[in-house]
Amino acid sequence: MEAVLEQVGQLPALLAVSRSALVRDWDSLTLDRALEWARYFQHLHDRFRTRPRLREALGRRLRRGQPSPLLGFPHLGRCPQLLGLALLENRALPHAACRRLLRSLLQPSGEEAGPEPHSLALLARRKAASRLLALPRGPPRPPEGLEPQVQAEAQLLLSRLREEGEEAEPVGEAAGRLTWLSGVLEQLPQPRAFEVVAAVLLLVRQGSGAEQAEDRGQDGNSLSGSQASATGDEYAAGPLFTWLLGNLGRFSAFCLFLPGSLLASLAGRHSQFSRPYLDLLTVWGSHLLYDPLKGQWVKSCLDKAELSWEELRERFTCLCQGSALLRGQTQAALKLLKAQDGDFKVRGLSVWTDLLMEVEEYLRKAAER
């Protein structure tokens, strides 16, 4: 077993070399040896995936000596794809070796094609998508639409997160998945990363919530039929919420940048988001002061990255445009804040009284239409 651990410890070096300029010296024979090692690592994954103690030992060996735990046991199962993608992205690979690589990917041997016939097609789709997304972007557009490139990036990210969540992971590998996710998102400009995260969270299915309750009402068997998909998406959403909610400054910037309608959609789909979002709106509202000369609520500090009265009113109104459950939670939160602030009945004394009046007036007018 010690020999196997030593062999597995060479995987980070193999992947690092495949991304470096050293591959310019590779010939077809060297490429074949690298691919054989990748298939061997995949074989180890298939052999030990049902043996938790050995899985954990292999995962620890992979993480040893790395600056951060980017690799874990699940990566062994994707070694041919990881190596192939790295080499396809490396322009230093000689033409002869590149042709050999393409032939090996497009015409795998019989033993390679068996367990996961879809893996090479998935690799090809990801490669094509990466090329497409690398094309020059047009002028920036408002985030409300979530432009097609953002949606495509979200689909790719969700697919990867679903794959990572297919197998139960030791604690170290779960931490490595979060580190990998942080690295991916931090490579994007922050507004773009926020759009991608929001798009992924809008794509995932949840195992509970208003949408699932509606599904039960329409078809008693629909929940059980989608239970596996919902569970997989919960694993995918978990690291995203950890990344988003683990840093208050990041979460505040996320909620400031994205429009209220999009944030209300997220709150309606995810209870993990709705409560922190309401708490953040409460903090921002508590910083508003009433200016009797202007007859309106104003920011207590103009330099702070917080919402104005008009923006805060729009956010609460959007929340009340959502599901009945979300609307009820929002109104209940405003009523509680109003009571805690003195339960005033007239405007200008409590921001929560004024917000509740605005929301109730909006709902009354909407019901009359």
PDB file of C-alpha atoms in Angstrom, residues 146 150-159 162 195-206 211 229 233 236-237 240 266 269-270:
ATOM      1  CA  LEU A 146     -28.091  37.430 -16.804  1.00  0.00           C
ATOM      2  CA  VAL A 150     -23.039  34.082 -17.631  1.00  0.00           C
ATOM      3  CA  GLN A 151     -25.689  31.368 -17.903  1.00  0.00           C
ATOM      4  CA  ALA A 152     -23.266  29.122 -19.830  1.00  0.00           C
ATOM      5  CA  GLU A 153     -20.573  29.615 -17.195  1.00  0.00           C
ATOM      6  CA  ALA A 154     -23.139  28.824 -14.507  1.00  0.00           C
ATOM      7  CA  GLN A 155     -24.087  25.577 -16.274  1.00  0.00           C
ATOM      8  CA  LEU A 156     -20.432  24.526 -16.423  1.00  0.00           C
ATOM      9  CA  LEU A 157     -19.860  25.368 -12.776  1.00  0.00           C
ATOM     10  CA  LEU A 158     -23.014  23.549 -11.684  1.00  0.00           C
ATOM     11  CA  SER A 159     -22.004  20.427 -13.647  1.00  0.00           C
ATOM     12  CA  ARG A 162     -22.609  18.090  -9.086  1.00  0.00           C
ATOM     13  CA  GLU A 195     -23.765  36.903 -11.523  1.00  0.00           C
ATOM     14  CA  VAL A 196     -22.428  33.369 -12.027  1.00  0.00           C
ATOM     15  CA  VAL A 197     -23.143  32.364  -8.415  1.00  0.00           C
ATOM     16  CA  ALA A 198     -26.674  33.782  -8.629  1.00  0.00           C
ATOM     17  CA  ALA A 199     -27.278  31.950 -11.913  1.00  0.00           C
ATOM     18  CA  VAL A 200     -26.120  28.629 -10.427  1.00  0.00           C
ATOM     19  CA  LEU A 201     -28.349  29.065  -7.383  1.00  0.00           C
ATOM     20  CA  LEU A 202     -31.297  29.780  -9.666  1.00  0.00           C
ATOM     21  CA  LEU A 203     -30.592  26.557 -11.585  1.00  0.00           C
ATOM     22  CA  VAL A 204     -30.364  24.101  -8.700  1.00  0.00           C
ATOM     23  CA  ARG A 205     -33.328  22.169  -7.365  1.00  0.00           C
ATOM     24  CA  GLN A 206     -33.913  22.107  -3.633  1.00  0.00           C
ATOM     25  CA  GLU A 211     -41.446  24.967  -5.080  1.00  0.00           C
ATOM     26  CA  SER A 229     -31.626  15.218  -8.293  1.00  0.00           C
ATOM     27  CA  ASP A 233     -28.116  19.927  -6.110  1.00  0.00           C
ATOM     28  CA  ALA A 236     -23.771  21.650  -5.282  1.00  0.00           C
ATOM     29  CA  ALA A 237     -25.373  24.642  -3.547  1.00  0.00           C
ATOM     30  CA  LEU A 240     -21.659  28.295  -2.950  1.00  0.00           C
ATOM     31  CA  LEU A 266     -33.053  33.604  -4.740  1.00  0.00           C
ATOM     32  CA  ARG A 269     -35.888  29.396  -3.709  1.00  0.00           C
ATOM     33  CA  HIS A 270     -33.422  29.119  -0.837  1.00  0.00           C
TER      34      HIS A 270
END
